[in-house]
mmCIF file of C-alpha atoms and ligand atoms in Angstrom:
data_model
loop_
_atom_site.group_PDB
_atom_site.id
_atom_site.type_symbol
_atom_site.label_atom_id
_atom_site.label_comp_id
_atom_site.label_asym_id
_atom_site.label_seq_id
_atom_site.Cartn_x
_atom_site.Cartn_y
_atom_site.Cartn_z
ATOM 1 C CA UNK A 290 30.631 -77.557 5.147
ATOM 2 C CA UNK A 291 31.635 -74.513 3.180
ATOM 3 C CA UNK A 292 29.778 -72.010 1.022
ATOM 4 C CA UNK A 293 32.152 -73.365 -1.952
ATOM 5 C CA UNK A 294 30.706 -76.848 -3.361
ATOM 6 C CA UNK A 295 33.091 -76.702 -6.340
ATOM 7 C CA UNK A 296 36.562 -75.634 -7.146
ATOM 8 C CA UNK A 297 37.501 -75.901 -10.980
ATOM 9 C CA UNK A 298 41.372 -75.618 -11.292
ATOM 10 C CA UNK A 299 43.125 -75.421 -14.698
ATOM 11 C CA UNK A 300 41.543 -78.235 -15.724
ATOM 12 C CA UNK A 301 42.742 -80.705 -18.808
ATOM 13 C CA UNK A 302 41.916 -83.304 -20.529
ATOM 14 C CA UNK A 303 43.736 -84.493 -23.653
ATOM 15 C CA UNK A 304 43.143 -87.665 -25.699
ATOM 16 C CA UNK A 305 45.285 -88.889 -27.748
ATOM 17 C CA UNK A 306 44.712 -88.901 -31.250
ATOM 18 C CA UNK A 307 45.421 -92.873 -32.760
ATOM 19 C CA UNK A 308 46.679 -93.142 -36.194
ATOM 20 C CA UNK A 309 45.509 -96.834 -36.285
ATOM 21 C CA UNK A 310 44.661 -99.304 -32.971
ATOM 22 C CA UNK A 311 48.358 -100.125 -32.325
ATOM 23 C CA UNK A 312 49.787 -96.692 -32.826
ATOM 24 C CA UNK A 313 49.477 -93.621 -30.723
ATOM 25 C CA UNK A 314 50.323 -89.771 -32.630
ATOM 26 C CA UNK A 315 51.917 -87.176 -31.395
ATOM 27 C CA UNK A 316 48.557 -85.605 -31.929
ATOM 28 C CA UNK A 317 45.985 -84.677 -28.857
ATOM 29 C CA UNK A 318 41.847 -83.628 -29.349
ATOM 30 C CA UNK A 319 42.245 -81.072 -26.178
ATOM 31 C CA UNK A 320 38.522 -82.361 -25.495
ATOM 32 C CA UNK A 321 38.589 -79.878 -21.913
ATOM 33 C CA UNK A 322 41.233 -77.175 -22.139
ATOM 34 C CA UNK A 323 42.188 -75.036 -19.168
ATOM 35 C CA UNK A 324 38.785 -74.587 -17.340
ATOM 36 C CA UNK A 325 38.477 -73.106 -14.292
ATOM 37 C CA UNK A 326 35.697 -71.697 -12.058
ATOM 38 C CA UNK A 327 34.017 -71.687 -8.414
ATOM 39 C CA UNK A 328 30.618 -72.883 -7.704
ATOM 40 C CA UNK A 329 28.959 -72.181 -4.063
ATOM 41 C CA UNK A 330 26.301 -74.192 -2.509
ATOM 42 C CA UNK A 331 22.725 -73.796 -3.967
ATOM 43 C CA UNK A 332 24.130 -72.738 -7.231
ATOM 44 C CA UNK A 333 23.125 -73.698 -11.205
ATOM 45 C CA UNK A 334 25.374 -73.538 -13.285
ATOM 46 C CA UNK A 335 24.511 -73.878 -17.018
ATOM 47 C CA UNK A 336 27.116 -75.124 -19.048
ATOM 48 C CA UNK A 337 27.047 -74.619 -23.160
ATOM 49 C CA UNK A 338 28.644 -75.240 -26.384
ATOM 50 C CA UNK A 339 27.871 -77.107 -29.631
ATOM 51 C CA UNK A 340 28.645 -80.878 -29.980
ATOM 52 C CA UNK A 341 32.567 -81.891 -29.702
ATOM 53 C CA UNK A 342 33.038 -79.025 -27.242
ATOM 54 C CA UNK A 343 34.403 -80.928 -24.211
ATOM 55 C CA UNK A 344 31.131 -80.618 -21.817
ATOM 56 C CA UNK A 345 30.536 -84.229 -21.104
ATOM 57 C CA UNK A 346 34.029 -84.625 -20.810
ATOM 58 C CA UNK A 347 34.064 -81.665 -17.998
ATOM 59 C CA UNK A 348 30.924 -83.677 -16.076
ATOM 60 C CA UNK A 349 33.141 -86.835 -16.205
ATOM 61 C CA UNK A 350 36.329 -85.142 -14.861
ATOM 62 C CA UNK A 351 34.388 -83.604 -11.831
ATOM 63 C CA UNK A 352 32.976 -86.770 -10.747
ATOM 64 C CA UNK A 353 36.573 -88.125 -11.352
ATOM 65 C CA UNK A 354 34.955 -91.007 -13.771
ATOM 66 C CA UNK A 355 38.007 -90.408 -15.520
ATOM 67 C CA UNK A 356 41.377 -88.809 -14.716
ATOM 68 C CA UNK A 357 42.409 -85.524 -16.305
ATOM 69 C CA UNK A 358 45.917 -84.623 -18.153
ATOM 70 C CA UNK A 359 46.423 -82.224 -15.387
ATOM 71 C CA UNK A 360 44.227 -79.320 -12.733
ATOM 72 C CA UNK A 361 42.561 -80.240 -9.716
ATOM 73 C CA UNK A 362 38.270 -80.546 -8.580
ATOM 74 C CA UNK A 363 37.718 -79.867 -4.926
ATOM 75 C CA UNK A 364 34.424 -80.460 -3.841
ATOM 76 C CA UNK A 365 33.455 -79.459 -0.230
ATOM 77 C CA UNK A 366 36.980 -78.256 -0.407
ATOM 78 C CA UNK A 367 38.469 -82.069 -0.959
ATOM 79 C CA UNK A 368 41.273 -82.621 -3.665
ATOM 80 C CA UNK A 369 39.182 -85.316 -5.486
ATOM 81 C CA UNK A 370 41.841 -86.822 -7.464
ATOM 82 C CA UNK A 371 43.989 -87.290 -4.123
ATOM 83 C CA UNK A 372 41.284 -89.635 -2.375
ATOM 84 C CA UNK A 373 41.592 -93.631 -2.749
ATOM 85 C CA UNK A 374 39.051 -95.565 -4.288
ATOM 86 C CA UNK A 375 37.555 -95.810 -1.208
ATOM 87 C CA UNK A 376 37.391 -92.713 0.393
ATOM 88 C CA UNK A 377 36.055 -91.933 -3.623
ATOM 89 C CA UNK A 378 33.383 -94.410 -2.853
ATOM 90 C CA UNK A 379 32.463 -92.485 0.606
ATOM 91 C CA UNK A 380 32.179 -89.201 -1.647
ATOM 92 C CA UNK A 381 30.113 -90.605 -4.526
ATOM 93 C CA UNK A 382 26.556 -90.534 -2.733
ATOM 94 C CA UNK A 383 27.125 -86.596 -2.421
ATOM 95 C CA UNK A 384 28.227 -86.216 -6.582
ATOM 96 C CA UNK A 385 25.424 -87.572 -9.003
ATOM 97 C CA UNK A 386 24.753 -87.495 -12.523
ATOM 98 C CA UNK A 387 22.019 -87.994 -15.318
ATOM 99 C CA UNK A 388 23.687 -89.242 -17.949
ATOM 100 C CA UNK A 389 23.450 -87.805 -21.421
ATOM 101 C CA UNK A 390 21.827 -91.284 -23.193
ATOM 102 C CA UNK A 391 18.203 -91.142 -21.170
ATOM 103 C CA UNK A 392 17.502 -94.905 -22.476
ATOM 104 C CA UNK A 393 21.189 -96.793 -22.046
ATOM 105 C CA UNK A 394 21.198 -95.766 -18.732
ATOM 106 C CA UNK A 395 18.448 -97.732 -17.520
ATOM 107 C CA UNK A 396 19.590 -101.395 -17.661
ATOM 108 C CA UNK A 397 16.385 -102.819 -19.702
ATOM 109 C CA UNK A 398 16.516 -106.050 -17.689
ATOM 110 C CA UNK A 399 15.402 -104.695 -14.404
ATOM 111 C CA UNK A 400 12.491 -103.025 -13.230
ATOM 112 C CA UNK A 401 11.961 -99.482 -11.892
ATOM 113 C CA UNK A 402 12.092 -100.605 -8.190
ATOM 114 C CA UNK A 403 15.058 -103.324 -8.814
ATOM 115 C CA UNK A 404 16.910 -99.912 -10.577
ATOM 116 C CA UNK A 405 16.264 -97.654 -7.610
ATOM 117 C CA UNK A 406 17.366 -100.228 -5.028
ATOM 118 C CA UNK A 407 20.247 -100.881 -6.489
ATOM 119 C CA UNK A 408 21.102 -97.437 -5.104
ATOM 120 C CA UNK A 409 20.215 -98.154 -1.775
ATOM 121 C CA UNK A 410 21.606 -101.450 -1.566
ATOM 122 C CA UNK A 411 25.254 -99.799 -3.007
ATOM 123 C CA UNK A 412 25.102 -96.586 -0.482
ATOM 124 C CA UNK A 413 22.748 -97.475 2.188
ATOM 125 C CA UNK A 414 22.356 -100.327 5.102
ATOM 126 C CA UNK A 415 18.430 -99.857 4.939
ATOM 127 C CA UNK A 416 16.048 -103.129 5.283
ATOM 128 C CA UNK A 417 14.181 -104.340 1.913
ATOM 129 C CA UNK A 418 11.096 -102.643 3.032
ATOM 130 C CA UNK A 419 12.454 -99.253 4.102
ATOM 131 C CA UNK A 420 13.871 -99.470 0.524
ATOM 132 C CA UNK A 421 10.110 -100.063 -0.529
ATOM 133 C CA UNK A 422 8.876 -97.077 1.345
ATOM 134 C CA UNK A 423 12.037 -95.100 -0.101
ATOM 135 C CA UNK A 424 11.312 -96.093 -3.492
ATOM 136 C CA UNK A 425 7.520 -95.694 -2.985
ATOM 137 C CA UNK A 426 8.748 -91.388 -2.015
ATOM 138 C CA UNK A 427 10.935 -91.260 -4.612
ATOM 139 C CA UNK A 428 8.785 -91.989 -7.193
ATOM 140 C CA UNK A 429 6.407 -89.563 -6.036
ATOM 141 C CA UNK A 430 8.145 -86.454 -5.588
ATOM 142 C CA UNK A 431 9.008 -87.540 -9.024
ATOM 143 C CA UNK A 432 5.751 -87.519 -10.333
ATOM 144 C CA UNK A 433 5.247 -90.810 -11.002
ATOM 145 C CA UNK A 434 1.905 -91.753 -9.657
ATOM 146 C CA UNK A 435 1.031 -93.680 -8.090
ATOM 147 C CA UNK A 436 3.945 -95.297 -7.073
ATOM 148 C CA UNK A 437 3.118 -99.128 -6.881
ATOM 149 C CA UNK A 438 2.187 -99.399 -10.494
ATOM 150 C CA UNK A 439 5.949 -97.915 -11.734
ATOM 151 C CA UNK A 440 7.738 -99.775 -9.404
ATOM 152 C CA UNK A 441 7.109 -102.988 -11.540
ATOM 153 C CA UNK A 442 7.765 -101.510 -14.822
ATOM 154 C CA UNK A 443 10.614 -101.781 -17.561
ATOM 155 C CA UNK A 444 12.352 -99.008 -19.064
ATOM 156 C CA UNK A 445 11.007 -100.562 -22.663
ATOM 157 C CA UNK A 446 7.602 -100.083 -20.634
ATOM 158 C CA UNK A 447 7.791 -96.615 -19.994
ATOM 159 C CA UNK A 448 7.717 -93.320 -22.241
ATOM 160 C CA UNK A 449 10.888 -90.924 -22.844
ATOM 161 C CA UNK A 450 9.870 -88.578 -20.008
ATOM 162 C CA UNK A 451 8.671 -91.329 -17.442
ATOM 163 C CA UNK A 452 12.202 -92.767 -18.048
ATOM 164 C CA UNK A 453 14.176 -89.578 -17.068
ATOM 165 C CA UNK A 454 11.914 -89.206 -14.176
ATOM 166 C CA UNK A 455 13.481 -92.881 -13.116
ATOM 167 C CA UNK A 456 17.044 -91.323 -13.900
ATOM 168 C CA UNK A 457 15.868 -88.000 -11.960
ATOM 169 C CA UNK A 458 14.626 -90.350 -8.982
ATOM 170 C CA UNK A 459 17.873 -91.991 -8.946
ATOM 171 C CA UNK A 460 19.910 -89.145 -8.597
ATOM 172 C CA UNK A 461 18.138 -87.427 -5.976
ATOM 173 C CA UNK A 462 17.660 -90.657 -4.083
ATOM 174 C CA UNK A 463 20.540 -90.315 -1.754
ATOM 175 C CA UNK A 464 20.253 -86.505 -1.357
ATOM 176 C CA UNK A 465 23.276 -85.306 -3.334
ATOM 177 C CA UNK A 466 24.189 -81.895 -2.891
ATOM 178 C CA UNK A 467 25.635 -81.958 -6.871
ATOM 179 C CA UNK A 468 24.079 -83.236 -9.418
ATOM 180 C CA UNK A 469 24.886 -83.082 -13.075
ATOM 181 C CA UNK A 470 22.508 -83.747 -15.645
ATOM 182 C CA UNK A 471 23.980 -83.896 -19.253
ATOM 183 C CA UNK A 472 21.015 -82.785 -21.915
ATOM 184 C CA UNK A 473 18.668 -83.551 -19.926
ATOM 185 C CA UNK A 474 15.810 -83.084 -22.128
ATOM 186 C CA UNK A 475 17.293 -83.330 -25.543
ATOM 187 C CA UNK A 476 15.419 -86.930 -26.523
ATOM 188 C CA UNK A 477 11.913 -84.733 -25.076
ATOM 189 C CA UNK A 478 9.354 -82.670 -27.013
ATOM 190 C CA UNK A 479 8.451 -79.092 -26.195
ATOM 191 C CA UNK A 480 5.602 -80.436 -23.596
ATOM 192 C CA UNK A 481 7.829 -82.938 -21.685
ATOM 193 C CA UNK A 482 10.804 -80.400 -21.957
ATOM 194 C CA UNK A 483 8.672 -78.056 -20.038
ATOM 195 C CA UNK A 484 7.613 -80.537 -17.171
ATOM 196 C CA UNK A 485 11.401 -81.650 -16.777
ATOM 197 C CA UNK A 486 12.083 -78.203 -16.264
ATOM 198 C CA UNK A 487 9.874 -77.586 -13.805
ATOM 199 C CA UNK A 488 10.535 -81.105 -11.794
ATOM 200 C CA UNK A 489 14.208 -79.829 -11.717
ATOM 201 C CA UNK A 490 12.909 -76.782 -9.875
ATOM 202 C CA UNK A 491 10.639 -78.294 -7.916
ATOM 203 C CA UNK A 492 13.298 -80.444 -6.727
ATOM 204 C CA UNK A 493 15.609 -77.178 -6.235
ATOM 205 C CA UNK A 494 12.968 -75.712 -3.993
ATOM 206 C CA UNK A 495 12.304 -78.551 -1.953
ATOM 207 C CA UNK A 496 16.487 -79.059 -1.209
ATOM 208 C CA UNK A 497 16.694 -74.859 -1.296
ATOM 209 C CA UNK A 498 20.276 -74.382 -0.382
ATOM 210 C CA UNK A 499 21.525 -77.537 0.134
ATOM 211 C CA UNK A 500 21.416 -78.869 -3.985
ATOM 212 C CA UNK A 501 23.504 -77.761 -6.821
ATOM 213 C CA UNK A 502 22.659 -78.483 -10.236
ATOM 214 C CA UNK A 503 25.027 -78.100 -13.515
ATOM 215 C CA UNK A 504 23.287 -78.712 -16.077
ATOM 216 C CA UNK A 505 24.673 -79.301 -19.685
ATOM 217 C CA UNK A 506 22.769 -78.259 -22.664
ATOM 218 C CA UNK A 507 23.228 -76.983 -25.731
ATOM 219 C CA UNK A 508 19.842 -75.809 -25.324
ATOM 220 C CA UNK A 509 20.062 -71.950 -24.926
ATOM 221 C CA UNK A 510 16.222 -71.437 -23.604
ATOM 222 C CA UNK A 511 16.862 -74.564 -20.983
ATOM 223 C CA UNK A 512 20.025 -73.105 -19.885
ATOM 224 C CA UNK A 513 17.998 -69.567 -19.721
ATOM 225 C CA UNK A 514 15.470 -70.954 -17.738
ATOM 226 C CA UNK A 515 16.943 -72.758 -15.235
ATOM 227 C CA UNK A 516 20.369 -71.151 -14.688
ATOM 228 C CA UNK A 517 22.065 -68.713 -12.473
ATOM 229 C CA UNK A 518 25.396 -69.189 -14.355
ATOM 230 C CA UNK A 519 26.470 -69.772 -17.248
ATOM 231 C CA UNK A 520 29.624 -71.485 -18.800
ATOM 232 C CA UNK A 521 30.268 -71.053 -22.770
ATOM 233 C CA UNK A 522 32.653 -73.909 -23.903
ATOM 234 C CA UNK A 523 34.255 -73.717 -27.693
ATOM 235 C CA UNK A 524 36.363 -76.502 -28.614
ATOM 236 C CA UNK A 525 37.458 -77.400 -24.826
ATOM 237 C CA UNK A 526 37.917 -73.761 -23.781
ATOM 238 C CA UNK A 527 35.936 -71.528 -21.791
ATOM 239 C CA UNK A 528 35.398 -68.138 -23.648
ATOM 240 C CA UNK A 529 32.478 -66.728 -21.227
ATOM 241 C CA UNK A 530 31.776 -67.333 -17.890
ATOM 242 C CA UNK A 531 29.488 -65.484 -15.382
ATOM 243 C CA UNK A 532 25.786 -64.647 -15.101
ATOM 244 C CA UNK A 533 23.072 -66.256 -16.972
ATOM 245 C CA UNK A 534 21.000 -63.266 -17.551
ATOM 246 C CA UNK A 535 23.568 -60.827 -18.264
ATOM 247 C CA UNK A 536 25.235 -63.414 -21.033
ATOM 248 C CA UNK A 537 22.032 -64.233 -22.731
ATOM 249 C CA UNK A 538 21.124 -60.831 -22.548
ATOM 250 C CA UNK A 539 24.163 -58.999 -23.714
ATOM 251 C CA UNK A 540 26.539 -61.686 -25.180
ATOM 252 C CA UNK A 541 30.127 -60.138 -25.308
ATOM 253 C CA UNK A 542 32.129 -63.397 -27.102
ATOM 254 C CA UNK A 543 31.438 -63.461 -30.813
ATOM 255 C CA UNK A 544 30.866 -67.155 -29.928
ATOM 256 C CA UNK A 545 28.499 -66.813 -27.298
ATOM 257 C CA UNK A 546 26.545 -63.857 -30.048
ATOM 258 C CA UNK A 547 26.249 -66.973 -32.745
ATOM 259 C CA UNK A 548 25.102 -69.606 -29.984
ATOM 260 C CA UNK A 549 22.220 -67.116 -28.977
ATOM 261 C CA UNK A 550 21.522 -66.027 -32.488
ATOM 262 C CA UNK A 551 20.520 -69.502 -33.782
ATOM 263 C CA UNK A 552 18.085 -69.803 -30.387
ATOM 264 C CA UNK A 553 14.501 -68.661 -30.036
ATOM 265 C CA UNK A 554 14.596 -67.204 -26.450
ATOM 266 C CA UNK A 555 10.897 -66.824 -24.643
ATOM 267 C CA UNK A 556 12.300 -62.958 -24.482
ATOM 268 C CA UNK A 557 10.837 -60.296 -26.837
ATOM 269 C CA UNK A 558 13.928 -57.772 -25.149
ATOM 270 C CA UNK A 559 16.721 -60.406 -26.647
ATOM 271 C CA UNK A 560 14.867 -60.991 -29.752
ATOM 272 C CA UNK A 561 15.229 -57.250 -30.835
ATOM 273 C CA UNK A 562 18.927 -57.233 -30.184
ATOM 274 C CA UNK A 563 18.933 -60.329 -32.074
ATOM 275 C CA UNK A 564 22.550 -59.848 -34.156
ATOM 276 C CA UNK A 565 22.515 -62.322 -37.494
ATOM 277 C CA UNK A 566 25.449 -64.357 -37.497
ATOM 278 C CA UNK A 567 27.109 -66.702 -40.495
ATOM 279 C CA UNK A 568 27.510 -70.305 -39.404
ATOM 280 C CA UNK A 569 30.209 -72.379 -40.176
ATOM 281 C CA UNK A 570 32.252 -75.038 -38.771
ATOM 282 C CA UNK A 571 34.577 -75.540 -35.648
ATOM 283 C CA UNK A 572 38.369 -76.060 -36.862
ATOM 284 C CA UNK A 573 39.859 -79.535 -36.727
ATOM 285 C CA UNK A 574 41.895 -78.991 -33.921
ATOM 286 C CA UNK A 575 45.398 -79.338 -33.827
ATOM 287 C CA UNK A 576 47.538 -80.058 -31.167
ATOM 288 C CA UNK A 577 50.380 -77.375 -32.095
ATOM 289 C CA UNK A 578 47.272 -74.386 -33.028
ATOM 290 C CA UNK A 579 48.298 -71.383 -30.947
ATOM 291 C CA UNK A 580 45.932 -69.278 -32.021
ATOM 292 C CA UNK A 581 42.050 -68.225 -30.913
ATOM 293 C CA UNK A 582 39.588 -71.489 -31.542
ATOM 294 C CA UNK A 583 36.828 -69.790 -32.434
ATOM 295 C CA UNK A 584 39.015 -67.218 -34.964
ATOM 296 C CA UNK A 585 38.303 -69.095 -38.352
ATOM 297 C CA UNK A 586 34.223 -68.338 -37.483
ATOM 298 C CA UNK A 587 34.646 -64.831 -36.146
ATOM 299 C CA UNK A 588 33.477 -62.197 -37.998
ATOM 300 C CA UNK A 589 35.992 -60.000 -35.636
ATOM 301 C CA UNK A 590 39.263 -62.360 -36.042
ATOM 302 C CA UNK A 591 42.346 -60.160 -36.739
ATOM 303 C CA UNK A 592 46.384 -61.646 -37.640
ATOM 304 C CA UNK A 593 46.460 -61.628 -33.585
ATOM 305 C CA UNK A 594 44.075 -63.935 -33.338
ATOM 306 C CA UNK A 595 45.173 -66.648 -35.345
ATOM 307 C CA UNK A 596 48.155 -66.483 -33.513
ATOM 308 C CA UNK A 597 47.555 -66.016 -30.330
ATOM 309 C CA UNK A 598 44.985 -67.015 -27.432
ATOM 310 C CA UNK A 599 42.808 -64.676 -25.460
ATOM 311 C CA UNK A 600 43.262 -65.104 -22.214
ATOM 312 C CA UNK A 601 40.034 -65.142 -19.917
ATOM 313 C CA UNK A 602 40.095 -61.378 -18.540
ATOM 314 C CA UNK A 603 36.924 -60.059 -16.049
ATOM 315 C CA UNK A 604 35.233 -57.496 -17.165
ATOM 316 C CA UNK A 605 33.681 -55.086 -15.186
ATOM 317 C CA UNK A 606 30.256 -56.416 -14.555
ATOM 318 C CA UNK A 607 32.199 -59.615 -13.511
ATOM 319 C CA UNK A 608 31.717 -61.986 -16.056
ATOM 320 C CA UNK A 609 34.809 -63.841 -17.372
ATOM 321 C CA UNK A 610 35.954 -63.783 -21.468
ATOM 322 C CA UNK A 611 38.160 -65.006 -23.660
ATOM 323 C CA UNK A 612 38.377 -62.768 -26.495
ATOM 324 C CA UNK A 613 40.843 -60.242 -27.594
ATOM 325 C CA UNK A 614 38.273 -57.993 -28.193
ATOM 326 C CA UNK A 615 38.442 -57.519 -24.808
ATOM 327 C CA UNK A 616 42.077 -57.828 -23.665
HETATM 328 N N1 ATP B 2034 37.231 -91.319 -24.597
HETATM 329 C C1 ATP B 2034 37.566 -90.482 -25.597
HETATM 330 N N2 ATP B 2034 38.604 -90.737 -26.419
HETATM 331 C C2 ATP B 2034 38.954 -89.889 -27.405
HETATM 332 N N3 ATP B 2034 38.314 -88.728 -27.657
HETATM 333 C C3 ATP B 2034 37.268 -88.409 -26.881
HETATM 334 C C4 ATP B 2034 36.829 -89.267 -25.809
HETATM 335 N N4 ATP B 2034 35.760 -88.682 -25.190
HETATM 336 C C5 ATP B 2034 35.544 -87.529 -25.854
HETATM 337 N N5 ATP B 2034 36.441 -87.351 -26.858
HETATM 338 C C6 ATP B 2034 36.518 -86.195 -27.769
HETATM 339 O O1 ATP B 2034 36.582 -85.029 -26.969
HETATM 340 C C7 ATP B 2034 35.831 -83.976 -27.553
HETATM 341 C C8 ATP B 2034 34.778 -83.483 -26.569
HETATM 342 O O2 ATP B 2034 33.811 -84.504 -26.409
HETATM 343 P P1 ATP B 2034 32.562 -84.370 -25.428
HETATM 344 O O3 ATP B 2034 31.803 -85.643 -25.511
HETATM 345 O O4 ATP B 2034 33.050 -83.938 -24.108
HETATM 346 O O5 ATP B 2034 31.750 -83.186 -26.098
HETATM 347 P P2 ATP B 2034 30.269 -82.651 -25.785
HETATM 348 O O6 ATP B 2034 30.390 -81.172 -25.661
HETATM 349 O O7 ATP B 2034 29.692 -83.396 -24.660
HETATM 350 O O8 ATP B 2034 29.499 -82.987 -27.129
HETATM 351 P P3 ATP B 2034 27.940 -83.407 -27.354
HETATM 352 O O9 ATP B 2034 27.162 -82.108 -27.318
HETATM 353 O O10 ATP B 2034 27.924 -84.022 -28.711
HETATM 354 O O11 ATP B 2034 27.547 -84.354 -26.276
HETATM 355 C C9 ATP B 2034 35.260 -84.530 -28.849
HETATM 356 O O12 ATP B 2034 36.125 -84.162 -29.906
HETATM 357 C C10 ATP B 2034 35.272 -86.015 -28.611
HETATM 358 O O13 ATP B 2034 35.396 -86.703 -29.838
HETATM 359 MG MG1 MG B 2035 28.053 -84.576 -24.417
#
């Protein structure tokens, strides 16, 4: 075991854009774009960016459910897309996600204990009733109590926040020490929000040191909340990168200023700062664009921009942009 969980290396992942079922373009969405970053044990990592910006995408490439263009994902130091399918299916207990679609990933034909054994019976050599008993803790430190009466129920049976709970218990079942949860409170109201929140930290706690979370959001307050990190996306790129507070606080991408400028934050500090940004859309992108992504929304953008893109640089408090504001 090292202190690094996660290794991010260059990674890519380009679809190819199809002018009609048969026929493939020369033309790519760069859905993740050259992302790169280290993650050590214990950490959360927040990562952001409006719809279309390539954050599912970067959860799927991690967990290798699909195969990037090109770039590597060590976890525990392991080349992930150099393991066989079976030495892949070894890994996969440690690696979990919550899946972005709270409802469609609960299979509506089985019940909450037939769901959670499923896990057990994939991963795990236990006996049907030390599955029980597993279930029956599960679904406790979950917060569904008590236990027996959940077990028998149907996703259709259960309310939007009882049904993440069953995707929460799921995860954590095998004790991952990464687990990715994709908006994971996006289909809640303000109340349930809040009591996700805090069953994501109480499960943190309980693991202290031995669970990582990234969680995905577009959600600035969630990400503020919960995060140590955080990880700006814009159109498949990463344009900041580094501490939660210090980003949220003091936003250096024009980007990351017009995220937190459409957000209420819980902070009275951020909401004097608060700069007013003009909306606008993302670009359609184009595989042959050179130029910044963001450049056609920033109220900055010079000739160099259009042309050219930022690299990531560090600035000196350590975080990581992508703006030529900086370079
Ligand atoms: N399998 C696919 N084939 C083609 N294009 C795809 C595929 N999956 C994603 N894309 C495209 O890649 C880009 C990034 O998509 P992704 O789902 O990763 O974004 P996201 O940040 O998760 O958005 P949202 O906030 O809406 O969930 C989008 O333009 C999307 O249309
Ligand atoms: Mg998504």
């Amino acid at each position: 075991m090292t202190d690094e969980l996660l290794k991010v290396e260059h990674l890519k992942k380009y679809f190819p854009i199809r002018k009609s079922f048969f026929k493939r373009s020369s033309l790519y969405i760069k859905a993740v774009d050259d992302v790169s970053f280290i993650m050590r044990r214990g950490e959360i990592l927040g990562v952001v960016g409006e719809s279309g910006s390539g954050k599912t995408t970067l959860a799927r490439l991690i967990l290798r459910l699909i195969k990037p263009t090109s770039g590597t994902v060590y976890f525990d130091n392991i080349d992930i897309f150099k393991l066989s399918e079976k030495e892949m299916r070894r890994l996969r207990p440690k690696m979990q996600m919550i899946f972005q679609d709270v409802t469609a990933s609960l299979n509506p034909r089985k019940n909450v204990r037939d769901i959670l054994a499923q896990v057990y019976k994939t991963h795990t050599s236990l006996s049907k009733k030390e599955i029980d008993q597993n279930i029956e803790k599960l679904l406790i430190s979950v917060g569904l109590t008590p236990p027996h009466i959940f077990m028998n129920r149907y996703p259709h049976e259960l309310s939007g926040g009882q049904r993440q709970r069953v995707n929460i218990a799921r995860a954590i079942a095998l004790e991952p020490e990464l687990i990715i949860a994709d908006e994971p409170t996006s289909a809640l109201d303000a109340s349930l929000k809040r009591q996700i929140v805090d069953l994501f930290k109480h499960i943190y706690e309980e693991r202290k040191g031995k669970l990582s979370y990234i969680i995905i959001s577009h959600d600035i307050s969630l990400i503020y909340s919960l995060t140590q990190k955080t990880l700006v996306m814009y159109l498949g790129r990463m344009v900041e990168y580094g501490d939660t507070k210090k980003i949220i606080h003091d936003p250096k991408h024009p980007y990351t200023m017009m995220l937190i400028s459409a957000v209420p934050i819980p902070d009275p500090d951020i909401e004097r700062n608060r700069k007013i940004f003009i909306g606008g859309e993302p670009m359609t992108l184009e595989s042959a664009f050179t130029g910044c992504p963001f450049y056609n929304r920033c109220p900055f953008a010079t000739e160099k921009c259009k042309k050219e893109t930022p690299p990531l640089v560090r600035l000196d408090d350590g975080r990581y942009v992508a703006c030529w504001l900086y370079s």
